[in-house]
Amino acid sequence: MIKKSKLSVEVNEPIMWGYVVTAVVALLVGGAAGFYIGVMYLRRQMEKMQSNPEMLQQMAKQMGYNLNKQQMAKMQQMMKKQKFRP
């Protein structure tokens, strides 16, 4: 009679959970860091736009608006009043 051996693979549970926890933490930290960097970049771009009328004009054209000089001056004035830093 030939004995059949059972092929059993032992899974080291603590190590597997460690990988899962590490991956989840890495995703959360990466997402938070990406969001923070994106917000800082957008704020910096908005601050640059305040002093650069060409950038404002370009943004308005991309949104489908064609601003005259009076509208452009009013828009710049509104943006200068707006605070982009908390």
Short mmCIF file of N, CA and C in Angstrom, two decimals, residues 53-68 71-72:
data_model
loop_
_atom_site.label_atom_id
_atom_site.label_comp_id
_atom_site.label_asym_id
_atom_site.label_seq_id
_atom_site.Cartn_x
_atom_site.Cartn_y
_atom_site.Cartn_z
N PRO A 53 -2.07 89.46 -16.02
CA PRO A 53 -3.33 89.56 -16.76
C PRO A 53 -3.42 88.60 -17.95
N GLU A 54 -2.28 88.24 -18.53
CA GLU A 54 -2.31 87.30 -19.66
C GLU A 54 -2.82 85.93 -19.22
N MET A 55 -2.40 85.51 -18.04
CA MET A 55 -2.88 84.22 -17.53
C MET A 55 -4.37 84.27 -17.23
N LEU A 56 -4.84 85.39 -16.70
CA LEU A 56 -6.28 85.54 -16.44
C LEU A 56 -7.07 85.50 -17.74
N GLN A 57 -6.57 86.19 -18.75
CA GLN A 57 -7.24 86.22 -20.06
C GLN A 57 -7.28 84.81 -20.65
N GLN A 58 -6.17 84.09 -20.54
CA GLN A 58 -6.11 82.72 -21.06
C GLN A 58 -7.11 81.82 -20.33
N MET A 59 -7.18 81.94 -19.02
CA MET A 59 -8.12 81.14 -18.24
C MET A 59 -9.56 81.45 -18.64
N ALA A 60 -9.86 82.74 -18.82
CA ALA A 60 -11.22 83.13 -19.21
C ALA A 60 -11.57 82.57 -20.59
N LYS A 61 -10.62 82.60 -21.52
CA LYS A 61 -10.88 82.06 -22.86
C LYS A 61 -11.12 80.56 -22.81
N GLN A 62 -10.37 79.85 -21.96
CA GLN A 62 -10.57 78.41 -21.82
C GLN A 62 -11.96 78.10 -21.26
N MET A 63 -12.49 79.01 -20.46
CA MET A 63 -13.82 78.82 -19.89
C MET A 63 -14.91 79.34 -20.83
N GLY A 64 -14.52 79.92 -21.96
CA GLY A 64 -15.50 80.37 -22.94
C GLY A 64 -15.89 81.83 -22.81
N TYR A 65 -15.14 82.62 -22.06
CA TYR A 65 -15.43 84.04 -21.89
C TYR A 65 -14.39 84.87 -22.62
N ASN A 66 -14.85 85.99 -23.19
CA ASN A 66 -13.95 86.94 -23.81
C ASN A 66 -14.10 88.25 -23.04
N LEU A 67 -13.10 88.58 -22.21
CA LEU A 67 -13.19 89.73 -21.31
C LEU A 67 -12.62 90.98 -21.97
N ASN A 68 -13.31 92.11 -21.75
CA ASN A 68 -12.73 93.38 -22.19
C ASN A 68 -11.87 93.94 -21.06
N GLN A 71 -13.70 94.51 -17.65
CA GLN A 71 -13.99 93.26 -16.97
C GLN A 71 -12.71 92.63 -16.40
N MET A 72 -11.62 92.77 -17.16
CA MET A 72 -10.34 92.23 -16.70
C MET A 72 -9.87 92.94 -15.43
#
